[in-house]
Amino acid sequence: MAVTETTGGGACAPSVPALPDPATEAVLSCGLVEELAYALGGPFHFLLPGAFDANLRAMRAAVADAGVDGFVYFAKKSNKAAVWVERCVAGAAGVDVASVGELREALGHGVRGEDVVVTGPAKGRELLDLALRHGALIAVDATDELDALLSAAAAPSGGGRPARVLLRCLPPAQPHSRFGMTDAELATALDRCVQAGDAVRMEGFSFHLSGYEVAPRADLAARLVERCLKARALGLRADRISVGGGLPVSYTDAESWRGFLGAQHGGQYHAGKRFGGDDFYPYHSPVAGADALRALLAAGPEGQGRPLAALLREHGVALLVEPGRALLDRAGGSVFRVQGVKERSGQRLLTVDGSSLSLSEQWFNSEYLPDPWLLPLDRDGASGVFPAGVGAATCLESDMLSWRRIPFRRRPRVGDLLVYPNTAGYQMDSNESPFHELPLPPKVVVDRVERTDAPGGRPRWRFDRHFLRA
Ligand SMILES: Cc1ncc(COP(=O)(O)O)c(C=O)c1O
């Protein structure tokens, strides 16, 4: 029988509820999570490729509706699973890679080399060689990298193809960024591209901006269009620009986010830990994902007098985007089991069977804020408000999955499951490590979620192919 109880456990931080998501709710309500937790015997991640497909379709539609020529590359660094690459192949998207390993994974799971863009600074010779041989687009980050690329292209191992190149610009508004080239460096790079003749196909320019605002992206995109026109005057192709990633994701509603930022303070966190509002990812964005891409295309860059889309169309410039987080919005969650419950000095601390290395935000002096759901072992347990922080099964004081005391609606008990929502974008595996010889959480792909309510329509699950190979 349920008992309503409001216990101590310390002051709790305000709730940050995840936005409703029918697919995740279907997975939670059909018993699959409990079954997998039993079968796998440790933390795991579940992946929802249907959400990725929907996000990709929406982004492609945003570009098509604006009448712009464009291409979406999935930023592979945001999640290592193979299923996303498979969905890129199925959905006519490319992949943005920044290492030999990522390039190998993309090619190995079926992406054509010409649908790959290689980003990242100071690319090694092995990566340049592989990219050249497969006809990938290479975002050149520095003049010495361009030199290395030209010498790789001239070598027999270069495959005899022209190097397909974007020149990455240092954003004027972020002059301390370690990525991209200054105006002087760009001038040198352009000169070398002209000198290189048929050995190089200079296809345009790129940038990636920190932050999530639309206006600075539209302004810089317009400047890159101007750069394309000047490069064409030098005889270069320059018919595309990449605006990188940074499409925001909205994890929670506006009111909850405002409420959280206004009310959170150190007394609500384990060990008095403190975060300023700016330490957090902006967990609510009024315009997010594909809508942010629409907003970018509709935005009027400074001094242009027309939307970015019109500028791109007028000059025959294609728009490339490299979203990671936004393609993975609602595309999975992370499951841990409560292994211990400690109550001390009126405060409650849970210890789960994994580590914050599987919830990467914690490693950026920040906190992953969307509330985890508690799936109780015993559904008849007490209900009320039970504040608790969440620690890891490691010997590090600082290894906390949630420093803040979350207002759980049931009394957490050993054996309960905690499900962190919407973790596919960067949270799951960017920082994972088998610290303490703890196994890396496996990734389970859940298909057919939409048929949960149909007769015999249980979701299907399988291991991700990247996990199976590891
Ligand atoms: C060059 C480049 N492209 C794309 C991305 C993906 O960004 P996001 O996941 O915010 O869309 C990044 C992220 O660091 C990046 O550096």
Short mmCIF file of C-alpha atoms and ligand atoms in Angstrom, two decimals:
data_model
loop_
_atom_site.label_atom_id
_atom_site.label_comp_id
_atom_site.label_asym_id
_atom_site.label_seq_id
_atom_site.Cartn_x
_atom_site.Cartn_y
_atom_site.Cartn_z
CA MET A 1 0.00 0.00 0.00
CA ALA A 2 1.37 3.45 -0.89
CA VAL A 3 2.12 5.74 2.04
CA THR A 4 2.52 9.51 1.57
CA GLU A 5 5.49 10.75 3.48
CA THR A 6 7.63 13.86 3.42
CA THR A 7 10.92 13.10 5.00
CA GLY A 8 14.11 15.00 5.66
CA GLY A 9 16.94 14.20 3.34
CA GLY A 10 18.05 17.83 3.25
CA ALA A 11 16.80 20.79 1.25
CA CYS A 12 16.19 19.69 -2.32
CA ALA A 13 16.95 21.49 -5.54
CA PRO A 14 13.92 22.44 -7.66
CA SER A 15 12.76 19.81 -10.11
CA VAL A 16 14.00 19.93 -13.72
CA PRO A 17 11.51 17.56 -15.40
CA ALA A 18 12.38 16.25 -18.84
CA LEU A 19 9.97 17.31 -21.57
CA PRO A 20 7.34 14.65 -22.28
CA ASP A 21 8.51 12.07 -24.77
CA PRO A 22 6.13 9.26 -25.79
CA ALA A 23 8.91 6.94 -27.02
CA THR A 24 10.90 7.13 -23.79
CA GLU A 25 7.69 6.79 -21.77
CA ALA A 26 6.75 3.70 -23.78
CA VAL A 27 10.12 2.11 -23.03
CA LEU A 28 9.76 2.91 -19.33
CA SER A 29 6.21 1.64 -19.04
CA CYS A 30 6.54 -1.69 -20.85
CA GLY A 31 8.90 -3.35 -18.36
CA LEU A 32 11.82 -3.48 -20.79
CA VAL A 33 14.12 -1.39 -18.59
CA GLU A 34 13.70 -3.70 -15.58
CA GLU A 35 14.20 -6.75 -17.79
CA LEU A 36 17.38 -5.36 -19.34
CA ALA A 37 18.72 -4.28 -15.95
CA TYR A 38 18.21 -7.84 -14.71
CA ALA A 39 19.78 -9.39 -17.80
CA LEU A 40 22.76 -7.05 -18.03
CA GLY A 41 23.45 -6.84 -14.29
CA GLY A 42 24.88 -3.30 -14.40
CA PRO A 43 24.33 0.16 -15.82
CA PHE A 44 23.38 0.43 -19.46
CA HIS A 45 22.26 2.96 -22.04
CA PHE A 46 19.24 2.55 -24.30
CA LEU A 47 19.16 4.17 -27.74
CA LEU A 48 16.09 5.26 -29.67
CA PRO A 49 16.96 5.48 -33.38
CA GLY A 50 13.40 6.58 -34.21
CA ALA A 51 14.10 9.92 -32.51
CA PHE A 52 17.32 10.38 -34.49
CA ASP A 53 15.45 9.67 -37.75
CA ALA A 54 12.77 12.23 -36.87
CA ASN A 55 15.35 14.89 -35.94
CA LEU A 56 17.25 14.28 -39.18
CA ARG A 57 14.09 14.46 -41.29
CA ALA A 58 13.15 17.74 -39.59
CA MET A 59 16.57 19.27 -40.29
CA ARG A 60 16.55 18.18 -43.91
CA ALA A 61 13.05 19.63 -44.25
CA ALA A 62 14.20 22.95 -42.72
CA VAL A 63 16.89 23.27 -45.40
CA ALA A 64 14.62 22.13 -48.24
CA ASP A 65 11.75 24.44 -47.18
CA ALA A 66 14.14 27.40 -47.30
CA GLY A 67 14.91 26.49 -50.92
CA VAL A 68 18.57 26.11 -50.05
CA ASP A 69 20.98 23.45 -51.22
CA GLY A 70 22.36 21.82 -48.07
CA PHE A 71 23.68 18.74 -46.37
CA VAL A 72 23.54 17.45 -42.78
CA TYR A 73 26.59 15.74 -41.26
CA PHE A 74 26.11 13.98 -37.89
CA ALA A 75 28.89 15.04 -35.47
CA LYS A 76 30.06 11.57 -34.49
CA LYS A 77 31.89 12.72 -31.35
CA SER A 78 28.52 13.21 -29.64
CA ASN A 79 27.90 9.45 -29.33
CA LYS A 80 30.00 6.42 -30.27
CA ALA A 81 27.16 4.03 -31.15
CA ALA A 82 27.13 2.53 -34.64
CA VAL A 83 23.38 2.85 -34.96
CA TRP A 84 23.56 6.59 -35.64
CA VAL A 85 25.92 6.04 -38.55
CA GLU A 86 23.55 3.39 -39.89
CA ARG A 87 20.69 5.89 -39.62
CA CYS A 88 22.78 8.52 -41.45
CA VAL A 89 23.21 6.09 -44.33
CA ALA A 90 19.47 5.37 -44.36
CA GLY A 91 18.56 9.05 -44.07
CA ALA A 92 20.92 10.47 -46.70
CA ALA A 93 23.09 12.30 -44.17
CA GLY A 94 26.85 12.42 -43.84
CA VAL A 95 29.12 12.11 -40.82
CA ASP A 96 31.50 14.64 -39.25
CA VAL A 97 34.59 12.84 -37.89
CA ALA A 98 37.69 14.09 -36.11
CA SER A 99 39.91 11.03 -35.77
CA VAL A 100 41.04 7.94 -37.67
CA GLY A 101 38.85 5.82 -35.39
CA GLU A 102 35.73 7.87 -36.16
CA LEU A 103 36.47 7.85 -39.89
CA ARG A 104 36.96 4.09 -39.84
CA GLU A 105 33.68 3.64 -37.98
CA ALA A 106 31.82 5.85 -40.44
CA LEU A 107 33.22 4.05 -43.49
CA GLY A 108 32.84 0.63 -41.85
CA HIS A 109 29.15 1.21 -41.18
CA GLY A 110 28.45 2.18 -44.75
CA VAL A 111 28.95 5.93 -45.18
CA ARG A 112 30.54 6.88 -48.50
CA GLY A 113 33.83 8.73 -48.12
CA GLU A 114 32.45 11.67 -50.08
CA ASP A 115 29.72 12.05 -47.41
CA VAL A 116 32.27 12.51 -44.63
CA VAL A 117 33.63 15.82 -43.40
CA VAL A 118 36.83 15.68 -41.36
CA THR A 119 37.07 18.38 -38.68
CA GLY A 120 39.33 18.92 -35.66
CA PRO A 121 42.73 20.61 -35.38
CA ALA A 122 46.19 19.46 -36.58
CA LYS A 123 45.07 16.26 -38.28
CA GLY A 124 47.73 13.56 -38.40
CA ARG A 125 49.10 12.11 -41.62
CA GLU A 126 47.20 8.83 -41.23
CA LEU A 127 43.90 10.70 -41.00
CA LEU A 128 44.75 12.95 -43.94
CA ASP A 129 45.78 9.96 -46.08
CA LEU A 130 42.61 8.04 -45.28
CA ALA A 131 40.42 11.08 -45.89
CA LEU A 132 42.14 11.78 -49.21
CA ARG A 133 41.83 8.21 -50.46
CA HIS A 134 38.13 8.17 -49.65
CA GLY A 135 37.39 11.59 -51.15
CA ALA A 136 36.23 13.09 -47.82
CA LEU A 137 35.83 16.83 -47.36
CA ILE A 138 38.56 18.16 -45.04
CA ALA A 139 38.05 21.28 -42.91
CA VAL A 140 41.59 22.66 -42.80
CA ASP A 141 42.35 24.34 -39.48
CA ALA A 142 45.82 25.85 -40.07
CA THR A 143 48.22 26.69 -42.89
CA ASP A 144 50.74 24.01 -41.84
CA GLU A 145 47.94 21.49 -41.95
CA LEU A 146 47.19 22.58 -45.51
CA ASP A 147 50.86 22.06 -46.36
CA ALA A 148 50.76 18.57 -44.85
CA LEU A 149 47.60 17.83 -46.81
CA LEU A 150 49.14 19.02 -50.08
CA SER A 151 52.19 16.87 -49.56
CA ALA A 152 49.96 13.88 -48.67
CA ALA A 153 47.94 14.50 -51.84
CA ALA A 154 51.13 14.54 -53.94
CA ALA A 155 52.33 11.21 -52.51
CA PRO A 156 51.36 7.88 -54.15
CA SER A 157 49.36 7.06 -50.97
CA GLY A 158 47.13 10.08 -51.65
CA GLY A 159 45.15 8.08 -54.16
CA GLY A 160 45.59 10.56 -57.00
CA ARG A 161 42.45 12.53 -56.15
CA PRO A 162 42.28 16.25 -55.51
CA ALA A 163 42.08 17.18 -51.83
CA ARG A 164 38.56 18.44 -51.09
CA VAL A 165 39.04 21.37 -48.75
CA LEU A 166 37.10 23.80 -46.57
CA LEU A 167 39.10 26.54 -44.87
CA ARG A 168 38.08 26.96 -41.23
CA CYS A 169 37.78 30.56 -40.03
CA LEU A 170 38.60 31.86 -36.58
CA PRO A 171 35.34 33.52 -35.46
CA PRO A 172 36.06 37.27 -34.97
CA ALA A 173 33.78 37.26 -31.91
CA GLN A 174 35.78 34.39 -30.34
CA PRO A 175 39.37 35.52 -31.05
CA HIS A 176 40.81 33.27 -28.32
CA SER A 177 39.45 30.09 -29.86
CA ARG A 178 42.22 27.63 -30.68
CA PHE A 179 40.37 26.63 -33.85
CA GLY A 180 40.35 28.21 -37.28
CA MET A 181 42.53 30.66 -39.20
CA THR A 182 42.92 34.42 -38.90
CA ASP A 183 42.38 36.70 -41.91
CA ALA A 184 46.12 36.68 -42.67
CA GLU A 185 46.31 32.89 -42.41
CA LEU A 186 43.25 32.53 -44.63
CA ALA A 187 44.89 34.74 -47.24
CA THR A 188 47.99 32.50 -47.17
CA ALA A 189 45.84 29.38 -47.38
CA LEU A 190 43.88 30.74 -50.35
CA ASP A 191 47.11 31.60 -52.11
CA ARG A 192 48.39 28.04 -51.59
CA CYS A 193 45.13 26.58 -52.87
CA VAL A 194 45.47 28.67 -56.05
CA GLN A 195 49.11 27.56 -56.45
CA ALA A 196 48.16 23.91 -55.93
CA GLY A 197 45.97 23.91 -59.06
CA ASP A 198 44.21 20.59 -59.68
CA ALA A 199 45.69 19.01 -56.55
CA VAL A 200 43.10 20.89 -54.45
CA ARG A 201 39.38 21.45 -54.79
CA MET A 202 38.73 24.41 -52.49
CA GLU A 203 35.03 23.98 -51.80
CA GLY A 204 34.45 26.80 -49.32
CA PHE A 205 34.78 27.88 -45.69
CA SER A 206 33.68 26.65 -42.26
CA PHE A 207 33.34 27.68 -38.64
CA HIS A 208 32.05 26.27 -35.39
CA LEU A 209 30.87 28.71 -32.75
CA SER A 210 30.64 28.08 -29.03
CA GLY A 211 27.25 29.01 -27.60
CA TYR A 212 23.81 28.51 -29.06
CA GLU A 213 22.61 31.87 -30.38
CA VAL A 214 21.27 32.20 -33.89
CA ALA A 215 22.27 35.79 -34.73
CA PRO A 216 26.08 35.42 -34.48
CA ARG A 217 25.85 32.27 -36.64
CA ALA A 218 23.81 34.08 -39.29
CA ASP A 219 26.25 37.03 -39.28
CA LEU A 220 29.31 34.82 -39.61
CA ALA A 221 27.63 32.66 -42.27
CA ALA A 222 27.04 35.78 -44.35
CA ARG A 223 30.72 36.73 -44.02
CA LEU A 224 31.66 33.27 -45.24
CA VAL A 225 29.41 33.72 -48.28
CA GLU A 226 31.35 36.91 -49.03
CA ARG A 227 34.59 34.98 -48.64
CA CYS A 228 33.29 32.41 -51.16
CA LEU A 229 32.67 35.17 -53.72
CA LYS A 230 36.22 36.49 -53.28
CA ALA A 231 37.67 32.98 -53.54
CA ARG A 232 35.73 32.40 -56.77
CA ALA A 233 37.35 35.52 -58.17
CA LEU A 234 40.66 33.70 -57.63
CA GLY A 235 39.42 30.80 -59.74
CA LEU A 236 38.48 28.55 -56.80
CA ARG A 237 35.22 26.61 -56.60
CA ALA A 238 34.02 27.89 -53.17
CA ASP A 239 30.37 26.89 -53.39
CA ARG A 240 29.57 25.81 -49.81
CA ILE A 241 29.95 26.88 -46.21
CA SER A 242 29.75 24.84 -43.01
CA VAL A 243 28.26 26.48 -39.94
CA GLY A 244 29.36 23.60 -37.68
CA GLY A 245 27.09 22.38 -34.88
CA GLY A 246 25.57 24.12 -31.89
CA LEU A 247 21.86 23.75 -32.62
CA PRO A 248 20.43 23.91 -29.10
CA VAL A 249 18.41 21.19 -27.40
CA SER A 250 15.55 21.95 -25.05
CA TYR A 251 15.50 19.40 -22.23
CA THR A 252 12.89 21.01 -19.99
CA ASP A 253 10.08 23.57 -20.11
CA ALA A 254 10.63 27.31 -19.71
CA GLU A 255 8.92 27.60 -16.35
CA SER A 256 10.84 24.77 -14.71
CA TRP A 257 14.13 26.12 -16.04
CA ARG A 258 13.43 29.65 -14.84
CA GLY A 259 12.29 28.26 -11.49
CA PHE A 260 15.43 26.16 -11.14
CA LEU A 261 17.82 29.00 -11.98
CA GLY A 262 16.02 31.38 -9.65
CA ALA A 263 15.88 29.04 -6.65
CA GLN A 264 18.97 26.81 -6.77
CA HIS A 265 21.68 27.42 -4.18
CA GLY A 266 24.54 25.59 -2.52
CA GLY A 267 22.41 24.37 0.41
CA GLN A 268 20.56 22.07 -1.99
CA TYR A 269 23.69 20.25 -3.14
CA HIS A 270 25.73 17.47 -1.61
CA ALA A 271 28.65 18.82 0.42
CA GLY A 272 27.54 22.43 -0.19
CA LYS A 273 28.72 22.29 -3.80
CA ARG A 274 27.87 25.47 -5.70
CA PHE A 275 27.15 26.17 -9.34
CA GLY A 276 26.42 29.53 -10.95
CA GLY A 277 23.62 29.70 -13.54
CA ASP A 278 26.25 30.11 -16.28
CA ASP A 279 27.90 26.81 -15.32
CA PHE A 280 24.94 24.91 -16.75
CA TYR A 281 24.04 24.02 -20.29
CA PRO A 282 20.91 26.10 -21.17
CA TYR A 283 18.48 23.25 -20.48
CA HIS A 284 15.59 25.20 -21.93
CA SER A 285 15.72 26.87 -25.33
CA PRO A 286 12.60 28.49 -26.79
CA VAL A 287 13.79 27.58 -30.28
CA ALA A 288 15.71 24.33 -30.58
CA GLY A 289 16.87 21.63 -33.01
CA ALA A 290 15.49 21.87 -36.54
CA ASP A 291 13.51 24.98 -35.55
CA ALA A 292 16.80 26.69 -34.69
CA LEU A 293 18.08 25.74 -38.15
CA ARG A 294 14.93 27.26 -39.67
CA ALA A 295 15.52 30.38 -37.55
CA LEU A 296 19.12 30.56 -38.78
CA LEU A 297 18.05 30.40 -42.41
CA ALA A 298 15.32 33.00 -41.83
CA ALA A 299 17.60 35.36 -39.87
CA GLY A 300 18.76 38.54 -41.56
CA PRO A 301 22.55 38.79 -41.18
CA GLU A 302 23.79 42.22 -40.18
CA GLY A 303 23.99 44.63 -43.11
CA GLN A 304 22.54 42.19 -45.67
CA GLY A 305 18.91 43.35 -45.81
CA ARG A 306 17.67 39.83 -46.56
CA PRO A 307 17.53 36.44 -44.88
CA LEU A 308 20.53 34.13 -44.91
CA ALA A 309 18.56 31.66 -47.07
CA ALA A 310 18.12 34.32 -49.78
CA LEU A 311 21.82 35.14 -49.67
CA LEU A 312 22.78 31.48 -50.05
CA ARG A 313 20.34 30.97 -52.95
CA GLU A 314 21.40 34.15 -54.72
CA HIS A 315 25.05 33.17 -54.71
CA GLY A 316 24.63 29.43 -55.24
CA VAL A 317 26.22 28.57 -51.90
CA ALA A 318 25.20 25.33 -50.16
CA LEU A 319 24.74 25.21 -46.39
CA LEU A 320 26.46 22.39 -44.49
CA VAL A 321 25.58 21.72 -40.85
CA GLU A 322 27.29 19.39 -38.36
CA PRO A 323 24.84 18.87 -35.50
CA GLY A 324 25.60 16.34 -32.79
CA ARG A 325 23.52 17.01 -29.70
CA ALA A 326 20.44 18.18 -31.63
CA LEU A 327 20.28 15.05 -33.81
CA LEU A 328 20.36 12.97 -30.61
CA ASP A 329 17.62 14.87 -28.81
CA ARG A 330 15.37 12.30 -27.04
CA ALA A 331 17.33 9.48 -28.63
CA GLY A 332 18.13 7.54 -25.47
CA GLY A 333 18.58 7.32 -21.72
CA SER A 334 20.98 5.89 -19.11
CA VAL A 335 20.01 3.37 -16.45
CA PHE A 336 21.73 2.76 -13.10
CA ARG A 337 20.74 0.64 -10.11
CA VAL A 338 20.70 2.02 -6.57
CA GLN A 339 23.26 0.04 -4.59
CA GLY A 340 23.22 1.94 -1.35
CA VAL A 341 21.19 4.55 0.52
CA LYS A 342 22.99 6.53 3.20
CA GLU A 343 21.18 8.93 5.53
CA ARG A 344 23.41 11.15 7.56
CA SER A 345 22.95 14.52 9.29
CA GLY A 346 19.47 14.71 7.81
CA GLN A 347 20.74 14.26 4.25
CA ARG A 348 20.19 11.38 1.90
CA LEU A 349 22.77 10.08 -0.55
CA LEU A 350 22.23 7.28 -3.04
CA THR A 351 25.10 5.26 -4.48
CA VAL A 352 24.51 3.70 -7.87
CA ASP A 353 26.34 0.88 -9.64
CA GLY A 354 28.12 3.09 -12.19
CA SER A 355 30.04 6.33 -12.34
CA SER A 356 29.66 9.91 -13.49
CA LEU A 357 32.06 9.03 -16.32
CA SER A 358 28.84 7.75 -17.92
CA LEU A 359 27.17 11.15 -17.48
CA SER A 360 29.78 13.40 -19.01
CA GLU A 361 28.43 16.81 -18.05
CA GLN A 362 29.83 16.27 -14.57
CA TRP A 363 33.35 16.49 -15.95
CA PHE A 364 32.96 20.08 -17.14
CA ASN A 365 32.46 21.53 -13.65
CA SER A 366 28.78 21.34 -14.38
CA GLU A 367 25.80 19.12 -13.62
CA TYR A 368 23.46 17.14 -15.85
CA LEU A 369 20.15 18.58 -14.68
CA PRO A 370 17.15 16.76 -16.20
CA ASP A 371 15.66 14.76 -13.30
CA PRO A 372 16.22 11.02 -13.36
CA TRP A 373 13.14 8.83 -12.98
CA LEU A 374 13.06 6.36 -10.14
CA LEU A 375 11.73 2.92 -11.13
CA PRO A 376 11.03 1.31 -7.77
CA LEU A 377 11.69 -2.34 -7.15
CA ASP A 378 8.66 -2.35 -4.91
CA ARG A 379 5.79 -0.33 -6.36
CA ASP A 380 4.05 -0.24 -2.98
CA GLY A 381 6.77 1.91 -1.41
CA ALA A 382 6.12 5.23 0.33
CA SER A 383 5.44 8.30 -1.77
CA GLY A 384 6.13 11.93 -0.86
CA VAL A 385 9.19 14.06 -1.45
CA PHE A 386 12.52 12.38 -0.77
CA PRO A 387 15.50 14.59 -1.59
CA ALA A 388 18.67 12.71 -2.47
CA GLY A 389 21.98 13.27 -4.21
CA VAL A 390 23.42 10.48 -6.35
CA GLY A 391 26.99 9.25 -5.97
CA ALA A 392 29.01 6.73 -7.96
CA ALA A 393 30.35 3.32 -6.97
CA THR A 394 33.93 4.59 -7.01
CA CYS A 395 36.36 5.81 -4.38
CA LEU A 396 36.46 9.42 -5.60
CA GLU A 397 34.74 12.02 -3.40
CA SER A 398 33.95 14.08 -6.48
CA ASP A 399 32.40 11.23 -8.47
CA MET A 400 28.77 12.36 -8.21
CA LEU A 401 26.12 11.69 -10.84
CA SER A 402 23.94 14.37 -9.22
CA TRP A 403 25.38 16.77 -6.68
CA ARG A 404 21.99 18.34 -6.23
CA ARG A 405 19.44 16.66 -4.02
CA ILE A 406 16.73 15.62 -6.43
CA PRO A 407 13.13 15.71 -5.18
CA PHE A 408 12.29 12.02 -5.71
CA ARG A 409 8.60 11.24 -5.42
CA ARG A 410 9.20 7.89 -3.76
CA ARG A 411 11.56 6.82 -1.07
CA PRO A 412 14.57 5.47 -2.98
CA ARG A 413 15.61 1.98 -1.94
CA VAL A 414 18.43 -0.39 -2.75
CA GLY A 415 17.53 -2.25 -5.95
CA ASP A 416 15.53 0.63 -7.50
CA LEU A 417 16.53 1.83 -10.95
CA LEU A 418 17.43 5.41 -11.83
CA VAL A 419 16.88 6.42 -15.45
CA TYR A 420 18.56 9.64 -16.58
CA PRO A 421 16.60 10.97 -19.56
CA ASN A 422 17.84 12.26 -22.90
CA THR A 423 21.49 11.39 -22.41
CA ALA A 424 22.43 10.31 -25.96
CA GLY A 425 23.96 13.70 -26.89
CA TYR A 426 27.43 13.68 -25.26
CA GLN A 427 26.34 12.45 -21.81
CA MET A 428 26.59 8.69 -22.40
CA ASP A 429 30.06 8.08 -23.55
CA SER A 430 32.24 11.12 -24.31
CA ASN A 431 34.08 10.64 -21.03
CA GLU A 432 33.45 6.98 -20.30
CA SER A 433 36.26 4.98 -18.80
CA PRO A 434 36.55 1.52 -17.25
CA PHE A 435 37.85 3.11 -14.04
CA HIS A 436 38.03 0.57 -11.18
CA GLU A 437 37.67 -2.16 -13.85
CA LEU A 438 33.98 -1.30 -13.97
CA PRO A 439 32.72 -2.48 -17.36
CA LEU A 440 31.60 0.21 -19.80
CA PRO A 441 27.80 0.31 -19.85
CA PRO A 442 26.53 -1.58 -22.90
CA LYS A 443 24.31 0.19 -25.41
CA VAL A 444 20.98 -1.36 -26.28
CA VAL A 445 19.16 -0.21 -29.40
CA VAL A 446 15.38 -0.20 -28.97
CA ASP A 447 13.39 -0.52 -32.18
CA ARG A 448 9.66 -0.61 -32.82
CA VAL A 449 8.89 1.64 -29.84
CA GLU A 450 5.95 3.17 -31.67
CA ARG A 451 4.19 -0.22 -31.76
CA THR A 452 4.22 -0.80 -28.00
CA ASP A 453 0.44 -0.44 -27.78
CA ALA A 454 -0.29 -2.73 -30.73
CA PRO A 455 -1.14 -6.37 -29.98
CA GLY A 456 2.15 -8.23 -29.62
CA GLY A 457 3.90 -4.92 -30.27
CA ARG A 458 6.57 -5.00 -27.62
CA PRO A 459 9.65 -2.98 -28.55
CA ARG A 460 12.51 -5.01 -30.00
CA TRP A 461 15.99 -4.58 -28.61
CA ARG A 462 19.48 -5.52 -29.72
CA PHE A 463 23.02 -4.57 -28.79
CA ASP A 464 24.55 -1.74 -30.75
CA ARG A 465 27.13 -3.04 -33.22
CA HIS A 466 29.86 -0.76 -31.87
CA PHE A 467 29.37 -2.33 -28.44
CA LEU A 468 29.41 -5.85 -29.85
CA ARG A 469 32.77 -5.21 -31.50
CA ALA A 470 34.36 -3.53 -28.47
C1 LIG B 1 33.60 21.37 -35.74
C2 LIG B 1 32.42 20.91 -34.95
N1 LIG B 1 31.30 20.56 -35.62
C3 LIG B 1 30.20 20.12 -34.97
C4 LIG B 1 30.18 20.03 -33.58
C5 LIG B 1 28.93 19.51 -32.91
O1 LIG B 1 28.33 20.43 -32.06
P1 LIG B 1 26.91 20.16 -31.42
O2 LIG B 1 26.91 18.81 -30.83
O3 LIG B 1 26.75 21.24 -30.40
O4 LIG B 1 25.89 20.28 -32.50
C6 LIG B 1 31.31 20.40 -32.84
C7 LIG B 1 31.32 20.30 -31.37
O5 LIG B 1 32.26 20.55 -30.68
C8 LIG B 1 32.47 20.85 -33.55
O6 LIG B 1 33.59 21.20 -32.90
#
